[in-house]
PDB file of C-alpha atoms in Angstrom:
ATOM      1  CA  MET A 727       0.097   0.054   0.010  1.00 50.00           C
ATOM      2  CA  LEU A 728       2.983   2.631   0.734  1.00 43.00           C
ATOM      3  CA  TYR A 729       4.623   1.766  -2.363  1.00 43.00           C
ATOM      4  CA  HIS A 730       1.338   2.727  -4.514  1.00 42.00           C
ATOM      5  CA  THR A 731       1.023   5.935  -2.452  1.00 41.00           C
ATOM      6  CA  ILE A 732       4.691   6.576  -2.979  1.00 43.00           C
ATOM      7  CA  ALA A 733       4.331   5.850  -6.486  1.00 40.00           C
ATOM      8  CA  VAL A 734       0.924   8.047  -7.081  1.00 39.00           C
ATOM      9  CA  PHE A 735       2.632  10.784  -4.822  1.00 40.00           C
ATOM     10  CA  ALA A 736       5.616  10.669  -7.371  1.00 38.00           C
ATOM     11  CA  VAL A 737       3.294  10.722 -10.608  1.00 38.00           C
ATOM     12  CA  ILE A 738       1.325  13.766  -9.225  1.00 41.00           C
ATOM     13  CA  LEU A 739       4.565  15.938  -8.166  1.00 38.00           C
ATOM     14  CA  LEU A 740       6.199  14.824 -12.088  1.00 37.00           C
ATOM     15  CA  ALA A 741       2.949  16.260 -13.915  1.00 43.00           C
ATOM     16  CA  ALA A 742       3.390  19.810 -11.671  1.00 43.00           C
ATOM     17  CA  LEU A 743       6.996  20.191 -13.204  1.00 41.00           C
ATOM     18  CA  PRO A 744       6.892  22.951 -15.295  1.00 42.00           C
ATOM     19  CA  ALA A 745       6.801  21.959 -19.399  1.00 41.00           C
ATOM     20  CA  GLN A 746      10.594  22.156 -20.783  1.00 39.00           C
ATOM     21  CA  ALA A 747      10.548  23.967 -24.320  1.00 36.00           C
ATOM     22  CA  GLU A 748      10.566  20.590 -26.723  1.00 45.00           C
ATOM     23  CA  GLU A 749      13.592  20.719 -28.846  1.00 48.00           C
ATOM     24  CA  VAL A 750      13.425  20.144 -32.620  1.00 49.00           C
ATOM     25  CA  SER A 751      12.909  16.759 -33.855  1.00 60.00           C
ATOM     26  CA  ASN A 752      14.723  14.852 -36.235  1.00 57.00           C
ATOM     27  CA  GLN A 753      11.147  14.911 -37.734  1.00 57.00           C
ATOM     28  CA  ASP A 754      10.297  18.714 -37.928  1.00 62.00           C
ATOM     29  CA  ARG A 755      14.135  18.841 -39.608  1.00 66.00           C
ATOM     30  CA  ALA A 756      13.243  16.156 -41.984  1.00 70.00           C
ATOM     31  CA  LEU A 757      10.136  17.829 -42.840  1.00 77.00           C
ATOM     32  CA  GLY A 758      10.697  21.458 -42.813  1.00 75.00           C
ATOM     33  CA  ASN A 759      10.467  22.882 -46.466  1.00 73.00           C
ATOM     34  CA  GLU A 760       9.389  26.445 -45.705  1.00 76.00           C
ATOM     35  CA  CYS A 761       6.225  25.274 -46.749  1.00 74.00           C
ATOM     36  CA  ARG A 762       6.925  24.817 -50.544  1.00 80.00           C
ATOM     37  CA  PRO A 763       4.661  22.951 -52.941  1.00 84.00           C
ATOM     38  CA  PHE A 764       5.565  19.744 -54.117  1.00 88.00           C
ATOM     39  CA  ARG A 765       4.871  17.281 -56.396  1.00 90.00           C
ATOM     40  CA  LEU A 766       4.360  13.625 -56.627  1.00 93.00           C
ATOM     41  CA  VAL A 767       5.921  10.561 -57.533  1.00 93.00           C
ATOM     42  CA  VAL A 768       4.625   7.433 -57.610  1.00 95.00           C
ATOM     43  CA  GLU A 769       6.294   4.216 -59.092  1.00 95.00           C
ATOM     44  CA  ASP A 770       4.371   1.814 -61.110  1.00 96.00           C
ATOM     45  CA  MET A 771       2.886  -0.871 -59.730  1.00 96.00           C
ATOM     46  CA  THR A 772       3.283  -4.561 -59.668  1.00 94.00           C
ATOM     47  CA  GLU A 773       1.166  -7.970 -61.574  1.00 95.00           C
ATOM     48  CA  ASP A 774       0.616  -8.791 -58.495  1.00 96.00           C
ATOM     49  CA  ALA A 775      -1.162  -5.565 -57.784  1.00 96.00           C
ATOM     50  CA  THR A 776      -2.967  -5.036 -61.285  1.00 96.00           C
ATOM     51  CA  LYS A 777      -4.354  -8.129 -60.321  1.00 96.00           C
ATOM     52  CA  ILE A 778      -6.390  -7.079 -57.873  1.00 96.00           C
ATOM     53  CA  GLY A 779      -7.303  -4.414 -59.226  1.00 96.00           C
ATOM     54  CA  LEU A 780      -4.770  -1.651 -57.944  1.00 97.00           C
ATOM     55  CA  THR A 781      -3.610   1.045 -60.449  1.00 97.00           C
ATOM     56  CA  LYS A 782      -0.662   4.058 -60.871  1.00 97.00           C
ATOM     57  CA  ASP A 783      -4.148   6.010 -61.773  1.00 97.00           C
ATOM     58  CA  GLN A 784      -5.792   5.267 -58.188  1.00 97.00           C
ATOM     59  CA  VAL A 785      -2.943   5.907 -55.919  1.00 97.00           C
ATOM     60  CA  GLU A 786      -1.696   9.179 -57.399  1.00 96.00           C
ATOM     61  CA  ILE A 787      -5.460   9.845 -57.186  1.00 96.00           C
ATOM     62  CA  THR A 788      -5.705   8.840 -53.551  1.00 96.00           C
ATOM     63  CA  ILE A 789      -2.400  11.016 -52.303  1.00 96.00           C
ATOM     64  CA  ARG A 790      -2.997  14.062 -54.648  1.00 95.00           C
ATOM     65  CA  SER A 791      -6.314  14.715 -54.055  1.00 95.00           C
ATOM     66  CA  ARG A 792      -4.947  15.035 -50.168  1.00 95.00           C
ATOM     67  CA  LEU A 793      -2.143  16.908 -50.895  1.00 93.00           C
ATOM     68  CA  ARG A 794      -3.987  19.638 -53.419  1.00 92.00           C
ATOM     69  CA  ALA A 795      -6.277  20.520 -50.304  1.00 93.00           C
ATOM     70  CA  ALA A 796      -3.513  21.216 -48.117  1.00 90.00           C
ATOM     71  CA  GLN A 797      -2.416  23.446 -51.043  1.00 90.00           C
ATOM     72  CA  ILE A 798       1.286  21.910 -50.537  1.00 88.00           C
ATOM     73  CA  TYR A 799       0.959  20.183 -54.518  1.00 88.00           C
ATOM     74  CA  GLU A 800       2.322  20.734 -57.383  1.00 86.00           C
ATOM     75  CA  GLU A 801       2.334  19.376 -60.195  1.00 84.00           C
ATOM     76  CA  ASP A 802       5.389  20.499 -62.365  1.00 80.00           C
ATOM     77  CA  PHE A 803       7.401  21.723 -59.665  1.00 71.00           C
ATOM     78  CA  PRO A 804      11.112  19.929 -60.022  1.00 70.00           C
ATOM     79  CA  ALA A 805      11.405  19.318 -56.258  1.00 73.00           C
ATOM     80  CA  PRO A 806      11.057  18.610 -53.775  1.00 84.00           C
ATOM     81  CA  ALA A 807       8.636  15.437 -54.558  1.00 88.00           C
ATOM     82  CA  PHE A 808       6.606  12.941 -52.442  1.00 90.00           C
ATOM     83  CA  TYR A 809       7.565   9.636 -53.458  1.00 93.00           C
ATOM     84  CA  VAL A 810       5.541   5.949 -53.070  1.00 95.00           C
ATOM     85  CA  HIS A 811       6.048   3.114 -54.059  1.00 96.00           C
ATOM     86  CA  ILE A 812       3.837   0.172 -53.853  1.00 96.00           C
ATOM     87  CA  ASN A 813       4.853  -3.627 -53.789  1.00 96.00           C
ATOM     88  CA  VAL A 814       2.528  -6.460 -53.980  1.00 96.00           C
ATOM     89  CA  ILE A 815       3.499  -9.418 -53.143  1.00 94.00           C
ATOM     90  CA  ASP A 816       0.547 -12.382 -53.242  1.00 93.00           C
ATOM     91  CA  ARG A 817      -1.560 -11.133 -50.090  1.00 94.00           C
ATOM     92  CA  ALA A 818       1.034  -8.594 -48.715  1.00 96.00           C
ATOM     93  CA  PHE A 819       1.438  -5.763 -49.529  1.00 96.00           C
ATOM     94  CA  ASN A 820       4.394  -2.838 -48.878  1.00 95.00           C
ATOM     95  CA  ILE A 821       3.984   0.809 -48.807  1.00 96.00           C
ATOM     96  CA  ASN A 822       7.172   3.280 -48.973  1.00 94.00           C
ATOM     97  CA  PHE A 823       7.044   6.768 -48.717  1.00 93.00           C
ATOM     98  CA  GLN A 824       9.550   9.492 -48.773  1.00 91.00           C
ATOM     99  CA  PHE A 825      10.126  12.680 -48.950  1.00 89.00           C
ATOM    100  CA  ILE A 826      12.890  14.493 -51.406  1.00 86.00           C
ATOM    101  CA  ARG A 827      13.922  17.618 -50.885  1.00 83.00           C
ATOM    102  CA  PHE A 828      16.999  20.190 -51.425  1.00 75.00           C
ATOM    103  CA  ILE A 829      19.169  20.903 -49.152  1.00 71.00           C
ATOM    104  CA  GLU A 830      21.532  23.818 -48.775  1.00 67.00           C
ATOM    105  CA  GLY A 831      24.559  25.164 -46.905  1.00 58.00           C
ATOM    106  CA  TYR A 832      25.304  21.729 -44.704  1.00 53.00           C
ATOM    107  CA  THR A 833      29.233  21.757 -44.161  1.00 49.00           C
ATOM    108  CA  ARG A 834      32.115  18.998 -43.505  1.00 48.00           C
ATOM    109  CA  ASP A 835      31.105  19.155 -39.752  1.00 50.00           C
ATOM    110  CA  TYR A 836      27.677  17.116 -40.744  1.00 48.00           C
ATOM    111  CA  PHE A 837      30.109  14.841 -43.290  1.00 49.00           C
ATOM    112  CA  PRO A 838      32.314  12.271 -41.426  1.00 48.00           C
ATOM    113  CA  ILE A 839      33.844  11.058 -45.113  1.00 50.00           C
ATOM    114  CA  SER A 840      34.873  12.869 -48.115  1.00 52.00           C
ATOM    115  CA  PHE A 841      33.088  14.996 -50.105  1.00 52.00           C
ATOM    116  CA  ASP A 842      33.705  17.043 -52.995  1.00 54.00           C
ATOM    117  CA  ASP A 843      33.337  20.873 -51.205  1.00 54.00           C
ATOM    118  CA  ALA A 844      30.361  21.786 -54.052  1.00 52.00           C
ATOM    119  CA  LEU A 845      28.748  18.756 -53.341  1.00 51.00           C
ATOM    120  CA  LEU A 846      27.947  19.806 -49.266  1.00 51.00           C
ATOM    121  CA  LYS A 847      26.625  22.878 -50.041  1.00 55.00           C
ATOM    122  CA  SER A 848      23.389  22.166 -51.834  1.00 58.00           C
ATOM    123  CA  PHE A 849      22.109  18.335 -53.099  1.00 64.00           C
ATOM    124  CA  PHE A 850      18.721  16.603 -52.438  1.00 72.00           C
ATOM    125  CA  ALA A 851      18.645  14.001 -50.142  1.00 78.00           C
ATOM    126  CA  ILE A 852      15.371  11.991 -49.461  1.00 82.00           C
ATOM    127  CA  THR A 853      14.743  13.376 -45.236  1.00 81.00           C
ATOM    128  CA  TRP A 854      11.928  11.345 -44.404  1.00 84.00           C
ATOM    129  CA  ASP A 855      11.171   7.557 -44.754  1.00 86.00           C
ATOM    130  CA  THR A 856       8.563   5.483 -43.887  1.00 88.00           C
ATOM    131  CA  GLY A 857       6.732   2.405 -45.125  1.00 91.00           C
ATOM    132  CA  ILE A 858       3.768   0.429 -44.221  1.00 93.00           C
ATOM    133  CA  LEU A 859       3.760  -3.501 -44.449  1.00 94.00           C
ATOM    134  CA  GLY A 860       0.397  -5.500 -44.194  1.00 94.00           C
ATOM    135  CA  VAL A 861      -1.852  -8.465 -46.091  1.00 95.00           C
ATOM    136  CA  HIS A 862      -4.847  -7.415 -48.462  1.00 93.00           C
ATOM    137  CA  GLY A 863      -6.611 -10.333 -48.664  1.00 91.00           C
ATOM    138  CA  GLY A 864      -6.916  -9.382 -52.534  1.00 93.00           C
ATOM    139  CA  ASP A 865      -8.955  -6.186 -52.195  1.00 94.00           C
ATOM    140  CA  ALA A 866      -7.077  -3.199 -53.683  1.00 95.00           C
ATOM    141  CA  ASP A 867      -9.165  -1.084 -51.784  1.00 96.00           C
ATOM    142  CA  TYR A 868      -8.061  -2.149 -48.637  1.00 95.00           C
ATOM    143  CA  ILE A 869      -4.532  -0.973 -50.165  1.00 96.00           C
ATOM    144  CA  LEU A 870      -6.186   2.507 -50.674  1.00 96.00           C
ATOM    145  CA  SER A 871      -7.218   3.276 -47.313  1.00 95.00           C
ATOM    146  CA  ALA A 872      -3.541   2.260 -45.495  1.00 95.00           C
ATOM    147  CA  LEU A 873      -2.697   4.719 -48.566  1.00 95.00           C
ATOM    148  CA  ALA A 874      -5.159   7.319 -47.525  1.00 95.00           C
ATOM    149  CA  ARG A 875      -4.570   7.318 -43.840  1.00 94.00           C
ATOM    150  CA  ALA A 876      -0.858   7.145 -43.849  1.00 93.00           C
ATOM    151  CA  THR A 877      -0.811  10.500 -46.197  1.00 94.00           C
ATOM    152  CA  ASP A 878      -2.764  12.206 -44.215  1.00 94.00           C
ATOM    153  CA  LEU A 879      -0.081  11.564 -41.794  1.00 91.00           C
ATOM    154  CA  PHE A 880       2.181  12.929 -43.818  1.00 90.00           C
ATOM    155  CA  VAL A 881       0.560  16.039 -44.560  1.00 91.00           C
ATOM    156  CA  ASP A 882      -0.779  16.913 -40.894  1.00 91.00           C
ATOM    157  CA  ASP A 883       2.771  16.316 -39.761  1.00 89.00           C
ATOM    158  CA  TYR A 884       4.264  18.652 -42.812  1.00 88.00           C
ATOM    159  CA  LEU A 885       1.919  21.167 -42.010  1.00 90.00           C
ATOM    160  CA  ARG A 886       2.442  20.869 -38.210  1.00 89.00           C
ATOM    161  CA  VAL A 887       5.927  21.612 -38.965  1.00 87.00           C
ATOM    162  CA  ASN A 888       5.793  24.448 -41.678  1.00 87.00           C
ATOM    163  CA  ALA A 889       2.977  26.207 -40.082  1.00 87.00           C
ATOM    164  CA  GLU A 890       4.548  29.578 -39.726  1.00 87.00           C
ATOM    165  CA  ALA A 891       5.965  29.293 -43.054  1.00 83.00           C
ATOM    166  CA  CYS A 892       2.320  28.196 -44.192  1.00 78.00           C
ATOM    167  CA  GLN A 893       0.614  30.810 -43.136  1.00 79.00           C
TER     168      GLN A 893
END
């Protein structure tokens, strides 16, 4: 009983401590883009994807509509890019998302290996990468639904990180 009382008291004390300022997370640095629009790049579908009726067009529409609604999509913008690759093999699927953007102003301090100094000044890089692995049961709509939810999470994080610039 005494142990539980002490544990509850400790939790109350910790909750009463002033909140410390949040540090900028790696995800925030990865998605920071000054609210510039970006294009969408979707890889071609695998043979197993087309067998269940999943098309590149469906994938592009599912993602593009969400990016347009957030006003962060630009069809002809060369970079940055939101890259999506869907791999369907039999009853399993994998969706890989990458955010590729232009990086500027890095110095040799960031790279322990030797690079040409010109390459260090600016380059394109994958700054954010995530994926989904699952089983679709022969239903392309299940994959599209998972794709839509994951895109919504990306858009939410992107707008949160770039909120000040997006105003």
